[in-house]
mmCIF file of C-alpha atoms in Angstrom:
data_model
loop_
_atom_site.group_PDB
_atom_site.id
_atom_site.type_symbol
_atom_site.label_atom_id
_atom_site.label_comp_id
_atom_site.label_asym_id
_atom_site.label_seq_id
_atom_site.Cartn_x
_atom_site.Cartn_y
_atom_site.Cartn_z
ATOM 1 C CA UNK A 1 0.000 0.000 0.000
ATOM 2 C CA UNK A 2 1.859 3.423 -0.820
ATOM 3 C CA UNK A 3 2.023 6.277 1.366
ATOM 4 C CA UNK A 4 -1.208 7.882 -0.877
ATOM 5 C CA UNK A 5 -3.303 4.879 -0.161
ATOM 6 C CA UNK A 6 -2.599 5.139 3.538
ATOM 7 C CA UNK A 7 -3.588 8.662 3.519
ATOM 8 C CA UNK A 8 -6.424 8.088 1.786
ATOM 9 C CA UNK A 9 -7.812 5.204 4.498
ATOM 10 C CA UNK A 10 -6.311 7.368 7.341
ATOM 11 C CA UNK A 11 -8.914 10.262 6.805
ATOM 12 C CA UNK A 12 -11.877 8.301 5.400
ATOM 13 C CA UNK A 13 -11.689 6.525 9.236
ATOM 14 C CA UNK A 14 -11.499 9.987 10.476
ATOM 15 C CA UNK A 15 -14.523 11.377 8.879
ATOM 16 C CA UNK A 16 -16.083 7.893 10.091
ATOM 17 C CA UNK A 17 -15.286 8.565 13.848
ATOM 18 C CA UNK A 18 -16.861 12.199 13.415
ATOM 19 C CA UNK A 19 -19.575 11.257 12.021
ATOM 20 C CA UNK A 20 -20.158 8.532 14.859
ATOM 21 C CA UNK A 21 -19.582 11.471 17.326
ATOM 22 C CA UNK A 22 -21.857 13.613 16.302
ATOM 23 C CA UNK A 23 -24.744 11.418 15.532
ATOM 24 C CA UNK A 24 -24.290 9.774 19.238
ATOM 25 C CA UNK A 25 -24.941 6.731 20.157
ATOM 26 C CA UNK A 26 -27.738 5.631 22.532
ATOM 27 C CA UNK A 27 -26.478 3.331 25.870
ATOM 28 C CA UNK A 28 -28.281 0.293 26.429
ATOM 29 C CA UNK A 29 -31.406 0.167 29.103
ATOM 30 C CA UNK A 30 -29.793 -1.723 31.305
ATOM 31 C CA UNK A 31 -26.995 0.786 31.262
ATOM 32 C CA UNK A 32 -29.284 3.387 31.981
ATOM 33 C CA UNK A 33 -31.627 1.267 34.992
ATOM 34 C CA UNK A 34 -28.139 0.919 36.561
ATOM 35 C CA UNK A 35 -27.029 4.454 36.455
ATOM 36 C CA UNK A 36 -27.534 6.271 39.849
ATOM 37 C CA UNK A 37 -28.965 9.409 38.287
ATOM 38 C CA UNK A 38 -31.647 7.178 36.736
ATOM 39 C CA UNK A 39 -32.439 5.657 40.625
ATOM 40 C CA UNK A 40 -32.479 8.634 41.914
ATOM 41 C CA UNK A 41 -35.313 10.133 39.652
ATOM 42 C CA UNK A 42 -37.582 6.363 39.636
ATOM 43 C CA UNK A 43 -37.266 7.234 43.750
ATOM 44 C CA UNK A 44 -38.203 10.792 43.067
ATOM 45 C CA UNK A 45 -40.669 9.715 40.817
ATOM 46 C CA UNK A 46 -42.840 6.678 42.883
ATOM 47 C CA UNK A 47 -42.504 8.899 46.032
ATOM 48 C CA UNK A 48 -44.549 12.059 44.171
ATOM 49 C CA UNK A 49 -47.065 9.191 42.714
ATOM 50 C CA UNK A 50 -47.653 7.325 45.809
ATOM 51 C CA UNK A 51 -48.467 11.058 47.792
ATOM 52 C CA UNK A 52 -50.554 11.908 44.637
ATOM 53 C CA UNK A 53 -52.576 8.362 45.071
ATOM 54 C CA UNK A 54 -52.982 9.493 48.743
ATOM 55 C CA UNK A 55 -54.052 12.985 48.038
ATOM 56 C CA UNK A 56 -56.739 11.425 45.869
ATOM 57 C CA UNK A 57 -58.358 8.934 48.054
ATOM 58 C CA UNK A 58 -58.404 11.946 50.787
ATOM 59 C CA UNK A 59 -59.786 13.552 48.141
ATOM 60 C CA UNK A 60 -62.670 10.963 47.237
ATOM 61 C CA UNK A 61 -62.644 9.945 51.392
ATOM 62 C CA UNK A 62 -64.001 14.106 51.690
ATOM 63 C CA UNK A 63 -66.242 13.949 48.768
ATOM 64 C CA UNK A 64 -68.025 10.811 50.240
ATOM 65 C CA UNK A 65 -67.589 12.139 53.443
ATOM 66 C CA UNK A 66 -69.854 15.036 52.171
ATOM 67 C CA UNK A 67 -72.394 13.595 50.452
ATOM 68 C CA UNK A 68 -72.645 11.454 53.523
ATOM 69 C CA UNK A 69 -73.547 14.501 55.580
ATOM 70 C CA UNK A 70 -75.798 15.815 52.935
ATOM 71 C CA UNK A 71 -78.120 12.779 53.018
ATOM 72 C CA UNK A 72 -78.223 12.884 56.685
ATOM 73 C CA UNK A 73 -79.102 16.552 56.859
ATOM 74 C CA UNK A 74 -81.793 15.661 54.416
ATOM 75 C CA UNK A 75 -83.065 12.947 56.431
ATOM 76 C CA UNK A 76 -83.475 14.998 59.746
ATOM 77 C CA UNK A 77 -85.270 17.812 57.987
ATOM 78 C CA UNK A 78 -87.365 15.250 56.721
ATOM 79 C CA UNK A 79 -88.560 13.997 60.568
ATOM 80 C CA UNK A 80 -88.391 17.643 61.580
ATOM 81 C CA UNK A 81 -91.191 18.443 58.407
ATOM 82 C CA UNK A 82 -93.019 15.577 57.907
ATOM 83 C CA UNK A 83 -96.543 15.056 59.651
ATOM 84 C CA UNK A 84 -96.600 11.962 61.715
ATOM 85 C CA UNK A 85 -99.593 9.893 61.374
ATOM 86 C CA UNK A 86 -99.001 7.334 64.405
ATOM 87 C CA UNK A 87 -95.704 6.649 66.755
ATOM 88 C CA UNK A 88 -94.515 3.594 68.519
ATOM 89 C CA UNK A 89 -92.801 3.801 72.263
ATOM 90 C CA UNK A 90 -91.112 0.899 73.992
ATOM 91 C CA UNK A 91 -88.167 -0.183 75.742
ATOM 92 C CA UNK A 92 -84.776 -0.270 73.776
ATOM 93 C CA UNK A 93 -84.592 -3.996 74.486
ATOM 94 C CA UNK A 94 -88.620 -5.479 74.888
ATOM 95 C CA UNK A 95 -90.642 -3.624 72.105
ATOM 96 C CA UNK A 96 -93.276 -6.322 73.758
ATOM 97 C CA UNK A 97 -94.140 -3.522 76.330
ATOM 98 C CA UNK A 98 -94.287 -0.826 73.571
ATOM 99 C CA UNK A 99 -97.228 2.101 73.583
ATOM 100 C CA UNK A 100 -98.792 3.245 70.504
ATOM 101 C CA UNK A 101 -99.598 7.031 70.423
ATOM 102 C CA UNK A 102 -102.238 8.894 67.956
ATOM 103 C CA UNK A 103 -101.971 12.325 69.526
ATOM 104 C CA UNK A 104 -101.014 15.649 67.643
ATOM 105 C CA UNK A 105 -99.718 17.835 70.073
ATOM 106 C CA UNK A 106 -97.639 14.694 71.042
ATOM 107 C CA UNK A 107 -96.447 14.635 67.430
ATOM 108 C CA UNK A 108 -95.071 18.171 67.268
ATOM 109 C CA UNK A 109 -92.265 16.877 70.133
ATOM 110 C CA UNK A 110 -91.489 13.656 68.077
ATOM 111 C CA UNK A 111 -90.566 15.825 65.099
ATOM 112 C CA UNK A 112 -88.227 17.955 66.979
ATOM 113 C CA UNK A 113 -86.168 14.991 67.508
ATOM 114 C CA UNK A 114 -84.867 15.439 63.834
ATOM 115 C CA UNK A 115 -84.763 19.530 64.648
ATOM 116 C CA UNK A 116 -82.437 19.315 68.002
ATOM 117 C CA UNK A 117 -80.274 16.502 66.492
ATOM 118 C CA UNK A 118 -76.672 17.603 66.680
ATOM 119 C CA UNK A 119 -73.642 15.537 65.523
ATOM 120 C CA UNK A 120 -71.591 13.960 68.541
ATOM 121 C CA UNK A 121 -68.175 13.800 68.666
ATOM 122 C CA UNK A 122 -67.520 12.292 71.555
ATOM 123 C CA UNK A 123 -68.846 8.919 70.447
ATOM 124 C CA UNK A 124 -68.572 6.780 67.694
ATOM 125 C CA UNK A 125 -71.411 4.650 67.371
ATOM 126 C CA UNK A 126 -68.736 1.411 68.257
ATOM 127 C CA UNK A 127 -68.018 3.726 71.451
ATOM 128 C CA UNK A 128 -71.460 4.055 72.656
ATOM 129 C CA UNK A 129 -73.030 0.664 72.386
ATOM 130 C CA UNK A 130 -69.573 0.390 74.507
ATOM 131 C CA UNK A 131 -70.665 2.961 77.489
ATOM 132 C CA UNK A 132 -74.191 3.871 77.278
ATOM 133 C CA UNK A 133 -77.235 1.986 77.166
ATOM 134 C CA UNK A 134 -80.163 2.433 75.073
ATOM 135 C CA UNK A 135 -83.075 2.898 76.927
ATOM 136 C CA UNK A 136 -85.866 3.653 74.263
ATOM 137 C CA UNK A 137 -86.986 2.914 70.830
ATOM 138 C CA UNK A 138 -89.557 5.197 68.718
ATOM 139 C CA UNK A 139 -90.574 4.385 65.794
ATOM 140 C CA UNK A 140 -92.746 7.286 64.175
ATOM 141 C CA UNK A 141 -94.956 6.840 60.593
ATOM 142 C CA UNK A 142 -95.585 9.839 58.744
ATOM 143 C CA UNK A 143 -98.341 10.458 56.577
ATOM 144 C CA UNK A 144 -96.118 9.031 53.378
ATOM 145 C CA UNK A 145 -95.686 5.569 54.981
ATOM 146 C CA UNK A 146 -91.861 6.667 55.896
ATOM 147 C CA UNK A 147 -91.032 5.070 58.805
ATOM 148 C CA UNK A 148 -88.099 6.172 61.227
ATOM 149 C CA UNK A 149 -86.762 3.784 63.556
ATOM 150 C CA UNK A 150 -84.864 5.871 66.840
ATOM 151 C CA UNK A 151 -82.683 4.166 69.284
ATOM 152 C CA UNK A 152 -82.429 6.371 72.628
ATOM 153 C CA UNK A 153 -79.630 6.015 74.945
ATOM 154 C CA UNK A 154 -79.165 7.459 78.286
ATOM 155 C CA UNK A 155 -78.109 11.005 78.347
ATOM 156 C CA UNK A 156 -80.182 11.861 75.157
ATOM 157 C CA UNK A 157 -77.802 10.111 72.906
ATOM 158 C CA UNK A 158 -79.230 9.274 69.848
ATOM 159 C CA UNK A 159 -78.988 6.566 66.596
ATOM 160 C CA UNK A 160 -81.228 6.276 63.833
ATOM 161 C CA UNK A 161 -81.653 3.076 61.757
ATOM 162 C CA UNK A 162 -81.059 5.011 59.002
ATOM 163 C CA UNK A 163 -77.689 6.261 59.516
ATOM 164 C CA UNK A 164 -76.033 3.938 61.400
ATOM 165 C CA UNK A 165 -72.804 5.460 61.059
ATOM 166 C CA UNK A 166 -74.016 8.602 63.372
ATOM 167 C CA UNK A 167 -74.289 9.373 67.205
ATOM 168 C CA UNK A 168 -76.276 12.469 67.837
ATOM 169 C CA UNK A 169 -77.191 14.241 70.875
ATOM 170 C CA UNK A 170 -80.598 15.016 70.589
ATOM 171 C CA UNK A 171 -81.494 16.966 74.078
ATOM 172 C CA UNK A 172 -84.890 15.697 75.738
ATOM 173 C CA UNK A 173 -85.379 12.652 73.130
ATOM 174 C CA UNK A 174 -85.959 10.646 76.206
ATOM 175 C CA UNK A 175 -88.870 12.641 76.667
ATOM 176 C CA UNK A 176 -91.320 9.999 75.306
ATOM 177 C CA UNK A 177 -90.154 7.147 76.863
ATOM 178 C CA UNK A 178 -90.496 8.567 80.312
ATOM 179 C CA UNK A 179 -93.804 10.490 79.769
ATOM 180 C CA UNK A 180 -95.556 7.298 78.659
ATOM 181 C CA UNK A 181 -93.745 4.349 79.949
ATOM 182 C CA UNK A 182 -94.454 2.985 82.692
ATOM 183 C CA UNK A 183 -91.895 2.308 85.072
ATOM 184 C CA UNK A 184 -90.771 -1.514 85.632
ATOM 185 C CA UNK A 185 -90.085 -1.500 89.644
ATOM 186 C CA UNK A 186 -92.651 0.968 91.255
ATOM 187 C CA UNK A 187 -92.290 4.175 91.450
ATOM 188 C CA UNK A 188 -91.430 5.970 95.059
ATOM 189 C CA UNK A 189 -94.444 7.668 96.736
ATOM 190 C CA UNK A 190 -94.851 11.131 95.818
ATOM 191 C CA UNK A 191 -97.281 14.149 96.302
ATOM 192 C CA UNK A 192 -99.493 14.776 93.690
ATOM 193 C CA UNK A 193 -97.936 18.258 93.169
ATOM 194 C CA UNK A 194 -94.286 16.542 93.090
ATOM 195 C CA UNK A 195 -95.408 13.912 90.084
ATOM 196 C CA UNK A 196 -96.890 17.142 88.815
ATOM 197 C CA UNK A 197 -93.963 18.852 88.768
ATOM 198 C CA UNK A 198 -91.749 15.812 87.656
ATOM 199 C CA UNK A 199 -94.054 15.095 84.441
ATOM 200 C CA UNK A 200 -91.815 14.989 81.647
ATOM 201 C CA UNK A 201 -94.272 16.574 79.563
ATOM 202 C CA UNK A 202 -98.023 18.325 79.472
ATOM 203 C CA UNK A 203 -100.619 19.056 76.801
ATOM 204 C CA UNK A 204 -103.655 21.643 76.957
ATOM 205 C CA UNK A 205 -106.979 21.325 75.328
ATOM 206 C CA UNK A 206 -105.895 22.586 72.282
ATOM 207 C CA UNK A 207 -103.454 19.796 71.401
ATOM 208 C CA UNK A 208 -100.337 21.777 72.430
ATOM 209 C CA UNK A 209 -97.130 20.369 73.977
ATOM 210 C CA UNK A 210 -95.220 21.664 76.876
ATOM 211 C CA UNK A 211 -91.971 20.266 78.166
ATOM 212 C CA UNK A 212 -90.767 19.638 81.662
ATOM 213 C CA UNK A 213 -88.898 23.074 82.683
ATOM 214 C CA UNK A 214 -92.587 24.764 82.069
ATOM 215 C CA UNK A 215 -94.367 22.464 83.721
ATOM 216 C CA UNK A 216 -92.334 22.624 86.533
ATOM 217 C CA UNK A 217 -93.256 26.327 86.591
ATOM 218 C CA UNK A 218 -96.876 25.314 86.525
ATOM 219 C CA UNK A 219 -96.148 23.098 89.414
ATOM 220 C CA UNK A 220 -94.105 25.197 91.689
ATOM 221 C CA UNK A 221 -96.657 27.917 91.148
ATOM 222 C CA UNK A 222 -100.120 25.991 91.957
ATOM 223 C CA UNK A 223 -97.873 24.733 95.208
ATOM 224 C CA UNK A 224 -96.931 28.259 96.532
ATOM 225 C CA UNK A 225 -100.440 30.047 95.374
ATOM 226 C CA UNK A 226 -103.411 30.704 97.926
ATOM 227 C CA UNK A 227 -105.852 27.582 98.216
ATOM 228 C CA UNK A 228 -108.684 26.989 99.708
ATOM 229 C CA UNK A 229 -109.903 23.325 99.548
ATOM 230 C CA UNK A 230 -113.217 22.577 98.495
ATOM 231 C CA UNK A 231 -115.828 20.304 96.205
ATOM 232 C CA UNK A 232 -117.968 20.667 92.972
ATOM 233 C CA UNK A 233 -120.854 21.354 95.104
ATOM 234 C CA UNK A 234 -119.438 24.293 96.782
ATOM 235 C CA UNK A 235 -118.649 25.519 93.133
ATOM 236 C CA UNK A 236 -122.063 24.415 91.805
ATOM 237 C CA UNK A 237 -123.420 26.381 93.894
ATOM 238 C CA UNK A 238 -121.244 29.495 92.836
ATOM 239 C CA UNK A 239 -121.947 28.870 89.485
ATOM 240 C CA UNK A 240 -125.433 28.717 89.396
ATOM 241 C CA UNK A 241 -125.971 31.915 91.814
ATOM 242 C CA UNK A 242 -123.753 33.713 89.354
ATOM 243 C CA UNK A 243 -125.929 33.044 86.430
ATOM 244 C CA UNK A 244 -129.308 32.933 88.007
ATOM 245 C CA UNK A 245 -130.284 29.758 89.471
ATOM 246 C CA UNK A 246 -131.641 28.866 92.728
ATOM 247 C CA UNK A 247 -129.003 26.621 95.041
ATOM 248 C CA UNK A 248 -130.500 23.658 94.459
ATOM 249 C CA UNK A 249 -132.239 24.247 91.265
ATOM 250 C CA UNK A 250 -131.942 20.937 88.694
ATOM 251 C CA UNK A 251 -129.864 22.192 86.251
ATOM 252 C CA UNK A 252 -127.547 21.015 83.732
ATOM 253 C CA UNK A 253 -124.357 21.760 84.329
ATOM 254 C CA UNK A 254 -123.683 23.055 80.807
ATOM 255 C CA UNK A 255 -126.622 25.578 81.473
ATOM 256 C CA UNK A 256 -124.054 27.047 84.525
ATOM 257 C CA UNK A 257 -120.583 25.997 84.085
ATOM 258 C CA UNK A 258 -118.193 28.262 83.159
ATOM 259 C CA UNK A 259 -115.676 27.589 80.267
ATOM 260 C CA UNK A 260 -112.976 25.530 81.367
ATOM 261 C CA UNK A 261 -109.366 24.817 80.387
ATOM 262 C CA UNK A 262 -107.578 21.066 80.909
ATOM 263 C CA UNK A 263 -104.153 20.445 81.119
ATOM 264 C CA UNK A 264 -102.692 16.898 81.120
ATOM 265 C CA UNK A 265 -99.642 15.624 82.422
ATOM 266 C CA UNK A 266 -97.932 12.512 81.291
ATOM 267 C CA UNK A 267 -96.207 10.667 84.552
ATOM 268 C CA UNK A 268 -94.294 7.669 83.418
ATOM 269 C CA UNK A 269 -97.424 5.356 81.656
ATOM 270 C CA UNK A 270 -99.879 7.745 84.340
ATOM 271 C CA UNK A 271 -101.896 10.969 83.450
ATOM 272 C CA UNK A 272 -102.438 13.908 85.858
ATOM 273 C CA UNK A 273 -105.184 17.065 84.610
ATOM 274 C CA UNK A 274 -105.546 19.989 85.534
ATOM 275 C CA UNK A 275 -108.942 21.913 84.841
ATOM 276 C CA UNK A 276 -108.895 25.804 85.427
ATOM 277 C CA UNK A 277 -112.189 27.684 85.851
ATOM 278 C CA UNK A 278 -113.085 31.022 86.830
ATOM 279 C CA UNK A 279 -111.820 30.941 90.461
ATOM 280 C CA UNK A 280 -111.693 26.900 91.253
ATOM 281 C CA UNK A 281 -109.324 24.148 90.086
ATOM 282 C CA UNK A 282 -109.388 20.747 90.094
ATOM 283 C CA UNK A 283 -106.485 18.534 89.942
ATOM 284 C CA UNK A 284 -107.098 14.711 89.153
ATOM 285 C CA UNK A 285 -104.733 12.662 90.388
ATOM 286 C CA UNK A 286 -103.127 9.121 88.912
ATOM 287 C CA UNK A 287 -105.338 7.023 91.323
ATOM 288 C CA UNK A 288 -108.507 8.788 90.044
ATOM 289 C CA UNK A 289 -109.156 10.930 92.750
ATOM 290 C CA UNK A 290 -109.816 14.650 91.590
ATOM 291 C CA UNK A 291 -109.386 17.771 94.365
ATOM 292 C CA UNK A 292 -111.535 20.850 93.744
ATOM 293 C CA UNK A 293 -109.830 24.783 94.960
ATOM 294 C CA UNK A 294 -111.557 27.536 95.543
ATOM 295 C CA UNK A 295 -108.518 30.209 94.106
ATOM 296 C CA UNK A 296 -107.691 33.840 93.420
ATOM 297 C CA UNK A 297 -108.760 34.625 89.361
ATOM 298 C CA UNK A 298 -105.613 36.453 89.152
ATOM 299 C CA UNK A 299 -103.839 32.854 90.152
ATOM 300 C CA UNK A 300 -105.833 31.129 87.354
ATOM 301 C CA UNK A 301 -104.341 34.212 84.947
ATOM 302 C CA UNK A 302 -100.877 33.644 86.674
ATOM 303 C CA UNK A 303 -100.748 29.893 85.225
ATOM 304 C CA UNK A 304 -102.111 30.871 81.695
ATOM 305 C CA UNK A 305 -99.419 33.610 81.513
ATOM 306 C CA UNK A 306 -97.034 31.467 82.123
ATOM 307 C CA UNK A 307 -97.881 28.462 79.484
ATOM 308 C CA UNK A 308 -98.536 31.711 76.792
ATOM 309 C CA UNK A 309 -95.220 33.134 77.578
ATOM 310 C CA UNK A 310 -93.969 29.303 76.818
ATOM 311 C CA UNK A 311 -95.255 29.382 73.531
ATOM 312 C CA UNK A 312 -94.602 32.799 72.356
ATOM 313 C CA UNK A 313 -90.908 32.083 73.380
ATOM 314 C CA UNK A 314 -91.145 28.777 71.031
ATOM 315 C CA UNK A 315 -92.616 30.891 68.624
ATOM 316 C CA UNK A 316 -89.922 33.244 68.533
ATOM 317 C CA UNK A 317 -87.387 30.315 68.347
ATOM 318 C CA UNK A 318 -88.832 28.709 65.558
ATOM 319 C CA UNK A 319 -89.511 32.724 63.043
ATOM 320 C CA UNK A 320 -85.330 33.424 64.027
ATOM 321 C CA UNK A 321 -84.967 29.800 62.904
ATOM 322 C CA UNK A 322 -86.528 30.400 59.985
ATOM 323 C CA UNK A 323 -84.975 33.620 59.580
ATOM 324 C CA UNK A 324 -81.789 32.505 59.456
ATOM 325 C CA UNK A 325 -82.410 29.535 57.510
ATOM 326 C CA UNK A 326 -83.721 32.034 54.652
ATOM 327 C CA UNK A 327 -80.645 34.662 55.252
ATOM 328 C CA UNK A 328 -78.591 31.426 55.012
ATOM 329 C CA UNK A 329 -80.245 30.890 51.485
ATOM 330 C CA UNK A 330 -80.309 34.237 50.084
ATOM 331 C CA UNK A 331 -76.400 34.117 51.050
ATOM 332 C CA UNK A 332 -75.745 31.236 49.442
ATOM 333 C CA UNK A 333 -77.772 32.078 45.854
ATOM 334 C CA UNK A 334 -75.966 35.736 46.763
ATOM 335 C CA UNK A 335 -71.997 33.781 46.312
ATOM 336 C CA UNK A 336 -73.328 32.056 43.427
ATOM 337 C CA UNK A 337 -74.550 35.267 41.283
ATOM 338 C CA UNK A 338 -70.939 36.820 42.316
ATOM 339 C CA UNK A 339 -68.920 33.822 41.029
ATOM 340 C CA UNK A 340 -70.814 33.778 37.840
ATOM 341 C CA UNK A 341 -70.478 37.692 37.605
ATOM 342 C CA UNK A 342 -66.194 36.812 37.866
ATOM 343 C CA UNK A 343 -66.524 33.618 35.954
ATOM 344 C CA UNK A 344 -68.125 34.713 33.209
ATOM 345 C CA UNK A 345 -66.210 37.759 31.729
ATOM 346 C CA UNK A 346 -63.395 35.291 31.701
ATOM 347 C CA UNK A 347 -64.660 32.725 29.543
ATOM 348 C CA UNK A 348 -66.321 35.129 27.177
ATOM 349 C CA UNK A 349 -62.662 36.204 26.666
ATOM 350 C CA UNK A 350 -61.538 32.930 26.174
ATOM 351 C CA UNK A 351 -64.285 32.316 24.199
ATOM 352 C CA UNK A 352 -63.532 35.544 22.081
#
């Protein structure tokens, strides 16, 4: 080969190795898996995915979480709206002893149930099967044919069949249970005017419900007001003299009786009333017995006040209630409007 030929080969292998050079040449995969840049971004890399896997299922956890609530919410304000047809009282754990009760004003309590229900979060409902005991069980039928099955436990805890998953303290849900159960080991002698006074409940003539911290007023105020004991006679006789009659005229009594108001308290399965006339009362008592008072009218007025005060205050409750629940509303359609007035400019000039 002469020194031209040489030459010759010498560049040609040259141009070869530039050309290799600049085109590069990849390295294998399994050069690259075993380079410790390459671990270092796969660790990188499955350490962002597994946080992003975890940030979704918190993510879907919330979401379910949510909807969760929302159903519940639903389902109270259902109880707390819907107009009960019949209700169901026993014993948490012998539904053999159970009541069945077809009042109204009785029904306007039982739907509070749903109204007062607050979320508890000092029990699970694992917890309190744990350290309470249920005492009570109402089940209440609306006009619909819903039925909604309540488990009471002591200290006004409360479960509903239908969300199982929630505790909720429900203040006076026991109510029922000891207004119209009867107890199972007798009950300790009382007074008449200390069963009064520890009814868990009363309703008037008119179908209306009041709870135990107004009766107790009722009560306490009958016990420290002037009495003077005395029968129907005696105030048969005032009645008819007031209208007319002769003493022992043979009258009926509608013909001289004055209107009346009744007031019945529930006592644990027993029922106390109270009947308010002009200036007598008569209380009749769990045994049957009814006691007749000769009273001061402005005594009679005294009692009234205080149930009307009682229901005005309820009243008031329920319009602020309502008040807020609207302002609540209006705020929330308020948010929207502004987020569409934002929203909207921008995707017109997206759009545009």
């Amino acid at each position: 080969m002469n020194r031209k030929m040489k030459r010759t080969l010498l560049t040609a292998g040259i141009i070869l190795l530039a050309i290799f050079c600049l085109t590069g040449c990849k390295p294998s995969k399994k050069k690259v898996e075993s380079s410790s840049y390459y671990k270092e971004l796969l660790k990188k890399y499955k350490k962002v995915k597994k946080e992003k896997e975890k940030l979704e299922k918190a993510s879907q956890t919330q979401e379910d979480i949510s909807d969760a609530e929302k159903r519940a919410d639903k389902y109270l304000a259902k109880i707390a709206r819907d107009r009960l047809a019949r209700m169901e009282i026993g014993y948490a754990d012998d539904m053999e002893e159970s009541v069945y009760i077809d009042m109204e004003g009785i029904f306007g309590l039982a739907t509070k149930i749903g109204e007062r229900a607050d979320r508890a979060t000092k029990y699970t409902p694992e917890k309190l099967k744990e350290t309470l005991t249920p005492v009570y069980q109402y089940i209440l039928y609306d006009e619909d044919n819903a039925v909604y099955e309540i488990l009471v436990y002591e200290s006004d805890y409360v479960v509903f069949a239908d969300l199982p998953n929630y505790v909720y303290y429900v203040p006076g849900a026991s109510v029922l249970g000891d207004a119209f159960l009867r107890y199972r080991s007798p009950y300790p002698a009382s007074s008449l005017l200390h069963r009064l006074a520890d009814s868990p409940m009363m309703t008037d003539s008119k179908g209306r419900y009041y709870e135990n911290p107004v009766v107790v007023k009722t009560a306490n105020y009958i016990d420290k007001m002037k009495k003077k004991k005395t029968d129907r006679d005696a105030a048969a006789r005032y009645w008819k003299k007031k209208v007319g009659f002769g003493e022992e005229e043979e009258v009926d009594p509608i013909d001289y009786e004055p209107e009346s108001k009744a007031y019945t308290y529930y006592h644990h399965g027993n029922k106390m009333v109270l009947t308010m006339y002009d200036r007598y009362i008569s209380l009749l008592n769990v045994d049957g017995n009814r006691t007749w008072y000769e009273v001061d009218k402005n005594d009679i007025q005294g009692i009234k006040d205080i149930l009307r005060e009682d229901r005005e205050a309820r009243a008031s409750e329920k319009t602020s209630a309502s008040d807020k629940s609207s302002e609540s509303t209006e705020e929330s359609h308020s948010r929207e409007i502004e987020e569409e007035s934002v929203i909207g400019p921008e995707e017109g000039d997206d759009q545009e």
